[in-house]
PDB file of C-alpha atoms and ligand atoms in Angstrom:
ATOM      1  CA  UNK E   1     -31.677  37.929  69.540  1.00 87.00           C
ATOM      2  CA  UNK E   2     -29.680  35.884  67.076  1.00 96.00           C
ATOM      3  CA  UNK E   3     -26.023  35.445  66.288  1.00 97.00           C
ATOM      4  CA  UNK E   4     -24.501  36.644  63.050  1.00 97.00           C
ATOM      5  CA  UNK E   5     -24.032  33.030  62.066  1.00 97.00           C
ATOM      6  CA  UNK E   6     -27.720  32.149  62.617  1.00 97.00           C
ATOM      7  CA  UNK E   7     -28.847  35.179  60.641  1.00 97.00           C
ATOM      8  CA  UNK E   8     -26.373  34.429  57.832  1.00 96.00           C
ATOM      9  CA  UNK E   9     -27.644  30.858  57.369  1.00 95.00           C
ATOM     10  CA  UNK E  10     -31.341  31.887  57.691  1.00 95.00           C
ATOM     11  CA  UNK E  11     -30.930  34.529  55.014  1.00 96.00           C
ATOM     12  CA  UNK E  12     -29.069  32.095  52.744  1.00 94.00           C
ATOM     13  CA  UNK E  13     -32.148  29.852  52.867  1.00 93.00           C
ATOM     14  CA  UNK E  14     -34.389  32.617  51.483  1.00 88.00           C
ATOM     15  CA  UNK E  15     -33.023  32.076  47.956  1.00 83.00           C
ATOM     16  CA  UNK E  16     -33.980  35.624  47.003  1.00 90.00           C
ATOM     17  CA  UNK E  17     -32.033  36.536  43.792  1.00 92.00           C
ATOM     18  CA  UNK E  18     -30.896  39.845  45.221  1.00 94.00           C
ATOM     19  CA  UNK E  19     -29.875  38.461  48.604  1.00 96.00           C
ATOM     20  CA  UNK E  20     -26.613  36.937  47.430  1.00 95.00           C
ATOM     21  CA  UNK E  21     -23.901  35.572  49.705  1.00 96.00           C
ATOM     22  CA  UNK E  22     -21.798  38.702  49.387  1.00 95.00           C
ATOM     23  CA  UNK E  23     -24.771  41.026  49.925  1.00 97.00           C
ATOM     24  CA  UNK E  24     -25.687  39.186  53.172  1.00 97.00           C
ATOM     25  CA  UNK E  25     -22.084  39.617  54.328  1.00 97.00           C
ATOM     26  CA  UNK E  26     -22.069  43.362  53.433  1.00 96.00           C
ATOM     27  CA  UNK E  27     -25.303  43.852  55.427  1.00 97.00           C
ATOM     28  CA  UNK E  28     -23.942  42.022  58.468  1.00 98.00           C
ATOM     29  CA  UNK E  29     -20.684  43.982  58.337  1.00 97.00           C
ATOM     30  CA  UNK E  30     -22.650  47.254  58.186  1.00 97.00           C
ATOM     31  CA  UNK E  31     -25.192  46.683  60.972  1.00 97.00           C
ATOM     32  CA  UNK E  32     -22.467  45.414  63.309  1.00 98.00           C
ATOM     33  CA  UNK E  33     -20.178  48.381  62.500  1.00 96.00           C
ATOM     34  CA  UNK E  34     -17.441  45.997  61.457  1.00 97.00           C
ATOM     35  CA  UNK E  35     -14.615  47.319  59.271  1.00 92.00           C
ATOM     36  CA  UNK E  36     -14.282  44.330  57.010  1.00 91.00           C
ATOM     37  CA  UNK E  37     -15.000  40.677  56.300  1.00 94.00           C
ATOM     38  CA  UNK E  38     -12.372  39.460  58.787  1.00 96.00           C
ATOM     39  CA  UNK E  39     -14.252  41.262  61.593  1.00 97.00           C
ATOM     40  CA  UNK E  40     -17.393  39.352  60.601  1.00 97.00           C
ATOM     41  CA  UNK E  41     -15.557  36.033  60.661  1.00 97.00           C
ATOM     42  CA  UNK E  42     -14.056  36.760  64.096  1.00 97.00           C
ATOM     43  CA  UNK E  43     -17.483  37.762  65.470  1.00 97.00           C
ATOM     44  CA  UNK E  44     -19.577  35.200  63.592  1.00 97.00           C
ATOM     45  CA  UNK E  45     -20.819  33.484  66.784  1.00 97.00           C
ATOM     46  CA  UNK E  46     -21.571  36.754  68.565  1.00 97.00           C
ATOM     47  CA  UNK E  47     -25.017  38.365  68.693  1.00 97.00           C
ATOM     48  CA  UNK E  48     -25.897  40.703  65.858  1.00 97.00           C
ATOM     49  CA  UNK E  49     -25.738  44.278  67.168  1.00 96.00           C
ATOM     50  CA  UNK E  50     -28.697  45.673  65.238  1.00 97.00           C
ATOM     51  CA  UNK E  51     -31.072  42.985  63.988  1.00 96.00           C
ATOM     52  CA  UNK E  52     -33.905  45.510  63.473  1.00 97.00           C
ATOM     53  CA  UNK E  53     -31.827  47.538  61.040  1.00 97.00           C
ATOM     54  CA  UNK E  54     -30.646  44.390  59.325  1.00 97.00           C
ATOM     55  CA  UNK E  55     -34.206  43.190  58.630  1.00 96.00           C
ATOM     56  CA  UNK E  56     -35.174  46.659  57.398  1.00 97.00           C
ATOM     57  CA  UNK E  57     -32.275  46.421  54.930  1.00 98.00           C
ATOM     58  CA  UNK E  58     -33.287  42.852  53.939  1.00 97.00           C
ATOM     59  CA  UNK E  59     -36.796  44.026  53.021  1.00 97.00           C
ATOM     60  CA  UNK E  60     -35.401  46.759  50.768  1.00 97.00           C
ATOM     61  CA  UNK E  61     -32.988  44.301  49.126  1.00 97.00           C
ATOM     62  CA  UNK E  62     -35.791  41.793  48.523  1.00 95.00           C
ATOM     63  CA  UNK E  63     -37.679  44.613  46.742  1.00 95.00           C
ATOM     64  CA  UNK E  64     -34.760  44.917  44.382  1.00 96.00           C
ATOM     65  CA  UNK E  65     -33.084  48.050  45.743  1.00 97.00           C
ATOM     66  CA  UNK E  66     -29.348  47.705  44.978  1.00 97.00           C
ATOM     67  CA  UNK E  67     -27.442  47.047  48.210  1.00 97.00           C
ATOM     68  CA  UNK E  68     -25.221  50.090  47.634  1.00 97.00           C
ATOM     69  CA  UNK E  69     -28.316  52.352  47.803  1.00 98.00           C
ATOM     70  CA  UNK E  70     -29.584  50.493  50.878  1.00 98.00           C
ATOM     71  CA  UNK E  71     -26.281  50.924  52.721  1.00 98.00           C
ATOM     72  CA  UNK E  72     -25.819  54.442  51.224  1.00 97.00           C
ATOM     73  CA  UNK E  73     -22.133  53.833  50.679  1.00 95.00           C
ATOM     74  CA  UNK E  74     -19.758  51.982  48.385  1.00 96.00           C
ATOM     75  CA  UNK E  75     -16.075  51.087  48.290  1.00 95.00           C
ATOM     76  CA  UNK E  76     -14.307  52.443  45.236  1.00 98.00           C
ATOM     77  CA  UNK E  77     -10.706  51.208  45.066  1.00 98.00           C
ATOM     78  CA  UNK E  78      -9.186  52.496  48.320  1.00 97.00           C
ATOM     79  CA  UNK E  79     -11.827  55.144  49.071  1.00 97.00           C
ATOM     80  CA  UNK E  80     -15.264  54.802  50.612  1.00 96.00           C
ATOM     81  CA  UNK E  81     -18.021  56.951  49.100  1.00 98.00           C
ATOM     82  CA  UNK E  82     -21.450  58.013  50.290  1.00 97.00           C
ATOM     83  CA  UNK E  83     -24.050  57.481  47.605  1.00 97.00           C
ATOM     84  CA  UNK E  84     -27.825  57.634  47.160  1.00 96.00           C
ATOM     85  CA  UNK E  85     -30.290  57.045  44.341  1.00 95.00           C
ATOM     86  CA  UNK E  86     -29.639  60.474  42.854  1.00 94.00           C
ATOM     87  CA  UNK E  87     -26.287  59.250  41.497  1.00 96.00           C
ATOM     88  CA  UNK E  88     -25.035  56.311  39.505  1.00 97.00           C
ATOM     89  CA  UNK E  89     -23.553  53.474  41.577  1.00 98.00           C
ATOM     90  CA  UNK E  90     -19.806  53.618  40.754  1.00 98.00           C
ATOM     91  CA  UNK E  91     -18.865  50.569  38.681  1.00 97.00           C
ATOM     92  CA  UNK E  92     -15.856  48.244  38.659  1.00 96.00           C
ATOM     93  CA  UNK E  93     -15.084  49.413  35.106  1.00 97.00           C
ATOM     94  CA  UNK E  94     -14.705  52.960  36.430  1.00 98.00           C
ATOM     95  CA  UNK E  95     -12.232  51.683  39.027  1.00 98.00           C
ATOM     96  CA  UNK E  96     -10.252  50.222  36.138  1.00 98.00           C
ATOM     97  CA  UNK E  97     -10.438  53.547  34.251  1.00 98.00           C
ATOM     98  CA  UNK E  98      -8.982  55.306  37.316  1.00 98.00           C
ATOM     99  CA  UNK E  99      -6.096  52.844  37.539  1.00 98.00           C
ATOM    100  CA  UNK E 100      -5.305  53.285  33.819  1.00 98.00           C
ATOM    101  CA  UNK E 101      -5.523  57.085  34.192  1.00 98.00           C
ATOM    102  CA  UNK E 102      -3.293  57.188  37.293  1.00 98.00           C
ATOM    103  CA  UNK E 103      -0.551  55.138  35.585  1.00 97.00           C
ATOM    104  CA  UNK E 104      -0.636  57.179  32.342  1.00 97.00           C
ATOM    105  CA  UNK E 105      -0.787  60.591  34.042  1.00 97.00           C
ATOM    106  CA  UNK E 106       2.227  59.695  36.181  1.00 96.00           C
ATOM    107  CA  UNK E 107       4.125  58.574  33.097  1.00 96.00           C
ATOM    108  CA  UNK E 108       3.212  61.514  30.870  1.00 96.00           C
ATOM    109  CA  UNK E 109       3.379  64.388  33.319  1.00 95.00           C
ATOM    110  CA  UNK E 110       6.108  62.891  35.470  1.00 91.00           C
ATOM    111  CA  UNK E 111       6.095  64.790  38.771  1.00 83.00           C
ATOM    112  CA  UNK E 112       4.422  67.916  37.371  1.00 94.00           C
ATOM    113  CA  UNK E 113       1.184  68.995  39.063  1.00 97.00           C
ATOM    114  CA  UNK E 114      -1.801  68.786  36.696  1.00 98.00           C
ATOM    115  CA  UNK E 115      -5.149  70.527  36.349  1.00 98.00           C
ATOM    116  CA  UNK E 116      -7.759  67.781  36.189  1.00 98.00           C
ATOM    117  CA  UNK E 117     -11.363  68.013  34.962  1.00 98.00           C
ATOM    118  CA  UNK E 118     -13.994  65.371  35.678  1.00 98.00           C
ATOM    119  CA  UNK E 119     -17.007  65.884  33.430  1.00 98.00           C
ATOM    120  CA  UNK E 120     -20.284  64.191  34.512  1.00 98.00           C
ATOM    121  CA  UNK E 121     -18.755  63.639  37.939  1.00 98.00           C
ATOM    122  CA  UNK E 122     -21.701  61.945  39.750  1.00 98.00           C
ATOM    123  CA  UNK E 123     -20.614  60.780  43.227  1.00 98.00           C
ATOM    124  CA  UNK E 124     -17.144  62.200  42.504  1.00 98.00           C
ATOM    125  CA  UNK E 125     -15.538  58.745  42.358  1.00 98.00           C
ATOM    126  CA  UNK E 126     -13.145  59.469  39.472  1.00 98.00           C
ATOM    127  CA  UNK E 127     -11.938  62.923  40.556  1.00 98.00           C
ATOM    128  CA  UNK E 128     -11.719  61.969  44.240  1.00 98.00           C
ATOM    129  CA  UNK E 129      -9.643  58.879  43.581  1.00 98.00           C
ATOM    130  CA  UNK E 130      -7.341  60.735  41.189  1.00 98.00           C
ATOM    131  CA  UNK E 131      -6.965  63.807  43.385  1.00 98.00           C
ATOM    132  CA  UNK E 132      -5.900  61.471  46.190  1.00 98.00           C
ATOM    133  CA  UNK E 133      -3.289  59.702  44.077  1.00 97.00           C
ATOM    134  CA  UNK E 134      -2.038  62.222  41.496  1.00 97.00           C
ATOM    135  CA  UNK E 135      -0.153  65.446  42.043  1.00 96.00           C
ATOM    136  CA  UNK E 136      -2.840  68.005  41.244  1.00 97.00           C
ATOM    137  CA  UNK E 137      -3.078  71.746  41.124  1.00 97.00           C
ATOM    138  CA  UNK E 138      -6.748  72.431  40.312  1.00 98.00           C
ATOM    139  CA  UNK E 139      -9.357  69.646  40.229  1.00 98.00           C
ATOM    140  CA  UNK E 140     -12.892  70.406  39.019  1.00 98.00           C
ATOM    141  CA  UNK E 141     -15.930  68.145  38.742  1.00 98.00           C
ATOM    142  CA  UNK E 142     -19.041  69.105  36.754  1.00 98.00           C
ATOM    143  CA  UNK E 143     -22.462  67.489  36.949  1.00 98.00           C
ATOM    144  CA  UNK E 144     -25.953  68.613  36.020  1.00 98.00           C
ATOM    145  CA  UNK E 145     -27.536  66.908  39.071  1.00 98.00           C
ATOM    146  CA  UNK E 146     -27.617  69.093  42.178  1.00 98.00           C
ATOM    147  CA  UNK E 147     -28.076  66.036  44.410  1.00 97.00           C
ATOM    148  CA  UNK E 148     -24.992  64.391  42.901  1.00 97.00           C
ATOM    149  CA  UNK E 149     -22.958  67.565  43.422  1.00 98.00           C
ATOM    150  CA  UNK E 150     -24.100  67.655  47.060  1.00 98.00           C
ATOM    151  CA  UNK E 151     -22.955  64.088  47.492  1.00 97.00           C
ATOM    152  CA  UNK E 152     -19.621  64.686  45.761  1.00 98.00           C
ATOM    153  CA  UNK E 153     -19.074  67.645  48.096  1.00 98.00           C
ATOM    154  CA  UNK E 154     -19.885  65.494  51.143  1.00 98.00           C
ATOM    155  CA  UNK E 155     -17.463  62.839  49.894  1.00 98.00           C
ATOM    156  CA  UNK E 156     -14.764  65.442  49.340  1.00 98.00           C
ATOM    157  CA  UNK E 157     -15.172  66.726  52.919  1.00 98.00           C
ATOM    158  CA  UNK E 158     -15.071  63.241  54.429  1.00 97.00           C
ATOM    159  CA  UNK E 159     -11.972  62.327  52.454  1.00 98.00           C
ATOM    160  CA  UNK E 160     -10.379  65.733  53.026  1.00 98.00           C
ATOM    161  CA  UNK E 161      -9.615  66.242  49.346  1.00 98.00           C
ATOM    162  CA  UNK E 162      -9.489  69.426  47.342  1.00 96.00           C
ATOM    163  CA  UNK E 163     -11.946  69.247  44.452  1.00 98.00           C
ATOM    164  CA  UNK E 164     -14.285  71.994  43.243  1.00 98.00           C
ATOM    165  CA  UNK E 165     -17.695  70.552  42.247  1.00 98.00           C
ATOM    166  CA  UNK E 166     -19.866  72.638  39.982  1.00 98.00           C
ATOM    167  CA  UNK E 167     -23.511  71.991  39.248  1.00 98.00           C
ATOM    168  CA  UNK E 168     -23.871  72.794  35.550  1.00 98.00           C
ATOM    169  CA  UNK E 169     -24.783  71.341  32.189  1.00 98.00           C
ATOM    170  CA  UNK E 170     -21.407  70.679  30.531  1.00 98.00           C
ATOM    171  CA  UNK E 171     -22.514  72.870  27.588  1.00 98.00           C
ATOM    172  CA  UNK E 172     -22.826  75.889  29.854  1.00 98.00           C
ATOM    173  CA  UNK E 173     -19.611  74.973  31.637  1.00 98.00           C
ATOM    174  CA  UNK E 174     -17.753  75.131  28.323  1.00 97.00           C
ATOM    175  CA  UNK E 175     -19.078  78.625  27.677  1.00 96.00           C
ATOM    176  CA  UNK E 176     -18.149  80.011  31.111  1.00 96.00           C
ATOM    177  CA  UNK E 177     -14.939  78.123  31.913  1.00 96.00           C
ATOM    178  CA  UNK E 178     -11.750  80.148  32.300  1.00 94.00           C
ATOM    179  CA  UNK E 179      -9.269  77.450  33.398  1.00 97.00           C
ATOM    180  CA  UNK E 180      -7.261  75.237  31.074  1.00 98.00           C
ATOM    181  CA  UNK E 181      -6.833  71.584  32.119  1.00 98.00           C
ATOM    182  CA  UNK E 182      -4.143  69.015  31.364  1.00 98.00           C
ATOM    183  CA  UNK E 183      -6.297  65.969  32.085  1.00 98.00           C
ATOM    184  CA  UNK E 184      -9.931  65.293  31.292  1.00 98.00           C
ATOM    185  CA  UNK E 185     -11.727  62.235  32.628  1.00 98.00           C
ATOM    186  CA  UNK E 186     -15.322  61.486  31.785  1.00 98.00           C
ATOM    187  CA  UNK E 187     -17.829  58.704  32.172  1.00 98.00           C
ATOM    188  CA  UNK E 188     -20.841  60.273  30.466  1.00 98.00           C
ATOM    189  CA  UNK E 189     -24.338  58.879  29.884  1.00 98.00           C
ATOM    190  CA  UNK E 190     -23.960  56.741  26.717  1.00 98.00           C
ATOM    191  CA  UNK E 191     -26.762  54.207  26.501  1.00 97.00           C
ATOM    192  CA  UNK E 192     -29.168  54.800  23.639  1.00 96.00           C
ATOM    193  CA  UNK E 193     -31.186  51.552  23.724  1.00 95.00           C
ATOM    194  CA  UNK E 194     -33.330  51.156  26.842  1.00 96.00           C
ATOM    195  CA  UNK E 195     -33.803  47.465  26.020  1.00 96.00           C
ATOM    196  CA  UNK E 196     -30.150  46.709  26.734  1.00 95.00           C
ATOM    197  CA  UNK E 197     -30.411  47.831  30.357  1.00 96.00           C
ATOM    198  CA  UNK E 198     -30.832  45.469  33.316  1.00 95.00           C
ATOM    199  CA  UNK E 199     -34.270  45.692  34.970  1.00 95.00           C
ATOM    200  CA  UNK E 200     -32.853  46.609  38.410  1.00 95.00           C
ATOM    201  CA  UNK E 201     -30.643  49.381  36.931  1.00 97.00           C
ATOM    202  CA  UNK E 202     -33.572  50.751  34.982  1.00 97.00           C
ATOM    203  CA  UNK E 203     -35.832  50.826  38.008  1.00 97.00           C
ATOM    204  CA  UNK E 204     -33.469  52.321  40.556  1.00 97.00           C
ATOM    205  CA  UNK E 205     -30.638  54.258  38.944  1.00 98.00           C
ATOM    206  CA  UNK E 206     -31.146  57.834  37.594  1.00 97.00           C
ATOM    207  CA  UNK E 207     -31.933  57.806  33.876  1.00 97.00           C
ATOM    208  CA  UNK E 208     -30.147  61.110  33.471  1.00 97.00           C
ATOM    209  CA  UNK E 209     -26.916  59.247  34.350  1.00 98.00           C
ATOM    210  CA  UNK E 210     -27.541  56.463  31.843  1.00 98.00           C
ATOM    211  CA  UNK E 211     -29.085  57.603  28.609  1.00 98.00           C
ATOM    212  CA  UNK E 212     -27.911  59.709  25.690  1.00 98.00           C
ATOM    213  CA  UNK E 213     -29.386  59.919  22.229  1.00 97.00           C
ATOM    214  CA  UNK E 214     -27.424  59.336  20.092  1.00 98.00           C
ATOM    215  CA  UNK E 215     -25.098  57.343  22.379  1.00 98.00           C
ATOM    216  CA  UNK E 216     -22.081  59.389  21.288  1.00 98.00           C
ATOM    217  CA  UNK E 217     -23.778  62.729  22.102  1.00 98.00           C
ATOM    218  CA  UNK E 218     -21.572  63.705  25.065  1.00 98.00           C
ATOM    219  CA  UNK E 219     -18.326  62.690  23.329  1.00 98.00           C
ATOM    220  CA  UNK E 220     -19.233  64.854  20.347  1.00 98.00           C
ATOM    221  CA  UNK E 221     -20.048  67.859  22.570  1.00 98.00           C
ATOM    222  CA  UNK E 222     -16.671  67.467  24.325  1.00 98.00           C
ATOM    223  CA  UNK E 223     -14.709  67.063  21.066  1.00 98.00           C
ATOM    224  CA  UNK E 224     -16.407  70.180  19.667  1.00 97.00           C
ATOM    225  CA  UNK E 225     -15.403  72.210  22.708  1.00 97.00           C
ATOM    226  CA  UNK E 226     -12.089  70.784  23.880  1.00 96.00           C
ATOM    227  CA  UNK E 227     -10.095  73.933  23.018  1.00 95.00           C
ATOM    228  CA  UNK E 228     -12.131  75.869  25.581  1.00 96.00           C
ATOM    229  CA  UNK E 229     -11.102  73.546  28.413  1.00 97.00           C
ATOM    230  CA  UNK E 230      -7.779  71.887  27.582  1.00 97.00           C
ATOM    231  CA  UNK E 231      -4.156  72.984  27.361  1.00 97.00           C
ATOM    232  CA  UNK E 232      -2.259  72.375  24.090  1.00 95.00           C
ATOM    233  CA  UNK E 233      -0.751  69.191  25.621  1.00 96.00           C
ATOM    234  CA  UNK E 234      -3.529  67.063  27.109  1.00 97.00           C
ATOM    235  CA  UNK E 235      -4.824  63.611  27.816  1.00 98.00           C
ATOM    236  CA  UNK E 236      -8.489  62.571  27.850  1.00 98.00           C
ATOM    237  CA  UNK E 237      -9.843  59.394  29.442  1.00 98.00           C
ATOM    238  CA  UNK E 238     -13.343  58.207  28.599  1.00 98.00           C
ATOM    239  CA  UNK E 239     -15.503  55.290  29.600  1.00 98.00           C
ATOM    240  CA  UNK E 240     -17.410  54.090  26.505  1.00 98.00           C
ATOM    241  CA  UNK E 241     -19.545  51.223  25.311  1.00 96.00           C
ATOM    242  CA  UNK E 242     -18.156  48.839  22.720  1.00 96.00           C
ATOM    243  CA  UNK E 243     -20.829  49.654  20.108  1.00 96.00           C
ATOM    244  CA  UNK E 244     -19.708  53.294  20.004  1.00 98.00           C
ATOM    245  CA  UNK E 245     -16.154  52.525  18.850  1.00 98.00           C
ATOM    246  CA  UNK E 246     -16.766  53.220  15.107  1.00 98.00           C
ATOM    247  CA  UNK E 247     -18.666  56.457  15.798  1.00 98.00           C
ATOM    248  CA  UNK E 248     -15.925  57.681  18.128  1.00 98.00           C
ATOM    249  CA  UNK E 249     -13.150  57.001  15.560  1.00 98.00           C
ATOM    250  CA  UNK E 250     -15.176  59.026  13.095  1.00 98.00           C
ATOM    251  CA  UNK E 251     -15.704  61.896  15.559  1.00 98.00           C
ATOM    252  CA  UNK E 252     -11.991  61.986  16.420  1.00 98.00           C
ATOM    253  CA  UNK E 253     -11.122  62.339  12.736  1.00 97.00           C
ATOM    254  CA  UNK E 254     -13.622  65.181  12.376  1.00 97.00           C
ATOM    255  CA  UNK E 255     -12.828  67.249  15.468  1.00 97.00           C
ATOM    256  CA  UNK E 256      -9.366  66.420  16.873  1.00 97.00           C
ATOM    257  CA  UNK E 257      -6.066  67.227  15.168  1.00 87.00           C
ATOM    258  CA  UNK E 258      -2.758  65.382  15.502  1.00 93.00           C
ATOM    259  CA  UNK E 259      -3.804  63.170  18.420  1.00 97.00           C
ATOM    260  CA  UNK E 260      -2.869  59.635  19.322  1.00 97.00           C
ATOM    261  CA  UNK E 261      -5.693  57.492  20.591  1.00 98.00           C
ATOM    262  CA  UNK E 262      -6.123  54.007  21.932  1.00 98.00           C
ATOM    263  CA  UNK E 263      -9.085  51.849  22.947  1.00 98.00           C
ATOM    264  CA  UNK E 264      -8.657  49.526  25.913  1.00 98.00           C
ATOM    265  CA  UNK E 265     -10.712  46.531  27.062  1.00 98.00           C
ATOM    266  CA  UNK E 266     -12.229  45.971  30.498  1.00 97.00           C
ATOM    267  CA  UNK E 267     -11.820  42.827  32.589  1.00 95.00           C
ATOM    268  CA  UNK E 268     -14.775  41.270  30.735  1.00 95.00           C
ATOM    269  CA  UNK E 269     -12.814  41.672  27.458  1.00 97.00           C
ATOM    270  CA  UNK E 270     -15.147  44.396  26.132  1.00 97.00           C
ATOM    271  CA  UNK E 271     -13.805  47.575  24.576  1.00 98.00           C
ATOM    272  CA  UNK E 272     -14.621  50.013  27.378  1.00 98.00           C
ATOM    273  CA  UNK E 273     -12.080  52.849  27.499  1.00 98.00           C
ATOM    274  CA  UNK E 274     -10.893  55.506  25.066  1.00 98.00           C
ATOM    275  CA  UNK E 275      -7.701  57.433  25.753  1.00 98.00           C
ATOM    276  CA  UNK E 276      -6.722  60.414  23.594  1.00 98.00           C
ATOM    277  CA  UNK E 277      -3.329  62.043  23.896  1.00 98.00           C
ATOM    278  CA  UNK E 278      -2.046  65.267  22.436  1.00 97.00           C
ATOM    279  CA  UNK E 279       1.664  65.829  23.033  1.00 92.00           C
TER     280      UNK E 279
HETATM  281  C1  SAM O 301     -22.571  57.569  33.851  1.00 65.29           C
HETATM  282  S1  SAM O 301     -22.803  58.762  35.151  1.00 65.29           S
HETATM  283  C2  SAM O 301     -21.144  58.876  35.736  1.00 65.29           C
HETATM  284  C3  SAM O 301     -21.002  59.256  37.152  1.00 65.29           C
HETATM  285  C4  SAM O 301     -19.586  59.110  37.726  1.00 65.29           C
HETATM  286  N1  SAM O 301     -18.620  59.871  37.011  1.00 65.29           N
HETATM  287  C5  SAM O 301     -19.188  57.657  37.703  1.00 65.29           C
HETATM  288  O1  SAM O 301     -18.289  57.278  36.944  1.00 65.29           O
HETATM  289  O2  SAM O 301     -19.760  56.857  38.471  1.00 65.29           O
HETATM  290  C6  SAM O 301     -23.086  60.215  34.215  1.00 65.29           C
HETATM  291  C7  SAM O 301     -23.298  61.507  34.987  1.00 65.29           C
HETATM  292  O3  SAM O 301     -23.546  62.567  34.029  1.00 65.29           O
HETATM  293  C8  SAM O 301     -24.408  63.508  34.592  1.00 65.29           C
HETATM  294  N2  SAM O 301     -24.989  64.293  33.484  1.00 65.29           N
HETATM  295  C9  SAM O 301     -25.977  63.961  32.629  1.00 65.29           C
HETATM  296  N3  SAM O 301     -26.202  64.934  31.729  1.00 65.29           N
HETATM  297  C10 SAM O 301     -25.326  65.915  32.017  1.00 65.29           C
HETATM  298  C11 SAM O 301     -25.041  67.194  31.457  1.00 65.29           C
HETATM  299  N4  SAM O 301     -25.734  67.644  30.382  1.00 65.29           N
HETATM  300  N5  SAM O 301     -24.072  67.952  32.002  1.00 65.29           N
HETATM  301  C12 SAM O 301     -23.391  67.518  33.115  1.00 65.29           C
HETATM  302  N6  SAM O 301     -23.600  66.307  33.673  1.00 65.29           N
HETATM  303  C13 SAM O 301     -24.549  65.516  33.156  1.00 65.29           C
HETATM  304  C14 SAM O 301     -25.402  62.660  35.375  1.00 65.29           C
HETATM  305  O4  SAM O 301     -26.054  63.421  36.349  1.00 65.29           O
HETATM  306  C15 SAM O 301     -24.482  61.564  35.936  1.00 65.29           C
HETATM  307  O5  SAM O 301     -24.030  61.899  37.223  1.00 65.29           O
END
């Protein structure tokens, strides 16, 4: 039996590239059932509650499995989500998209309740965060992956939020949908060049969540169909990759009429978000 401190320093010595300082801390927090880093600090000299589980986790991490898949959960802003390898690991950039969306929705719709649509919803991170923080009437999430929809539903139950998750290809959803939404948020697959993707991401995350050919495919499908899903006054929030900016400007000019749009940068100074407003 070892203390948390002994395990921490032993693991630090391993110099495995995936077993970073913060990952070791996350693992220790999890196996001890601590709530946060402060709990770990307070109990650093105490015995680790579940060393067997910890070393099982360490083996998986050393094999390159992202720690979020090993722990089967992830913090996303102020919510905690269950995840598994059927869905994309929610990214920091998507947290930023949610914060931008929250601020703009509050400003534009004031205190009015909105109908919100999350296309390509994955774990449900975007719709769950926004349904927690925005006054909503109907919230719908759509994803083609049944496993992701199951997870999103589990997350919804745990967080006690009211979102309807539908397992459908967005193309079919557009055909069958009968509700008009005020807000659309979407982080679709948009990578077209496999060579730009990190080895660990490529090996462990679902390719269906990553790749689109051409990269602007999903944006074009949405722009072609927006009248079937959106009210006459609407706002759309998209996560994008910087290299798609020119294509997206072109698609907006082809498909959308009288809109205002803006691109915003992420914390790494890359153009990452597209916001389109129709007043
Ligand atoms: C980049 S992930 C985004 C997941 C989540 N919204 C997030 O931000 O973490 C894209 C999602 O699109 C889903 N997807 C891929 N093709 C789809 C399609 N034709 N219709 C609906 N969803 C699709 C994938 O299953 C995946 O969950």
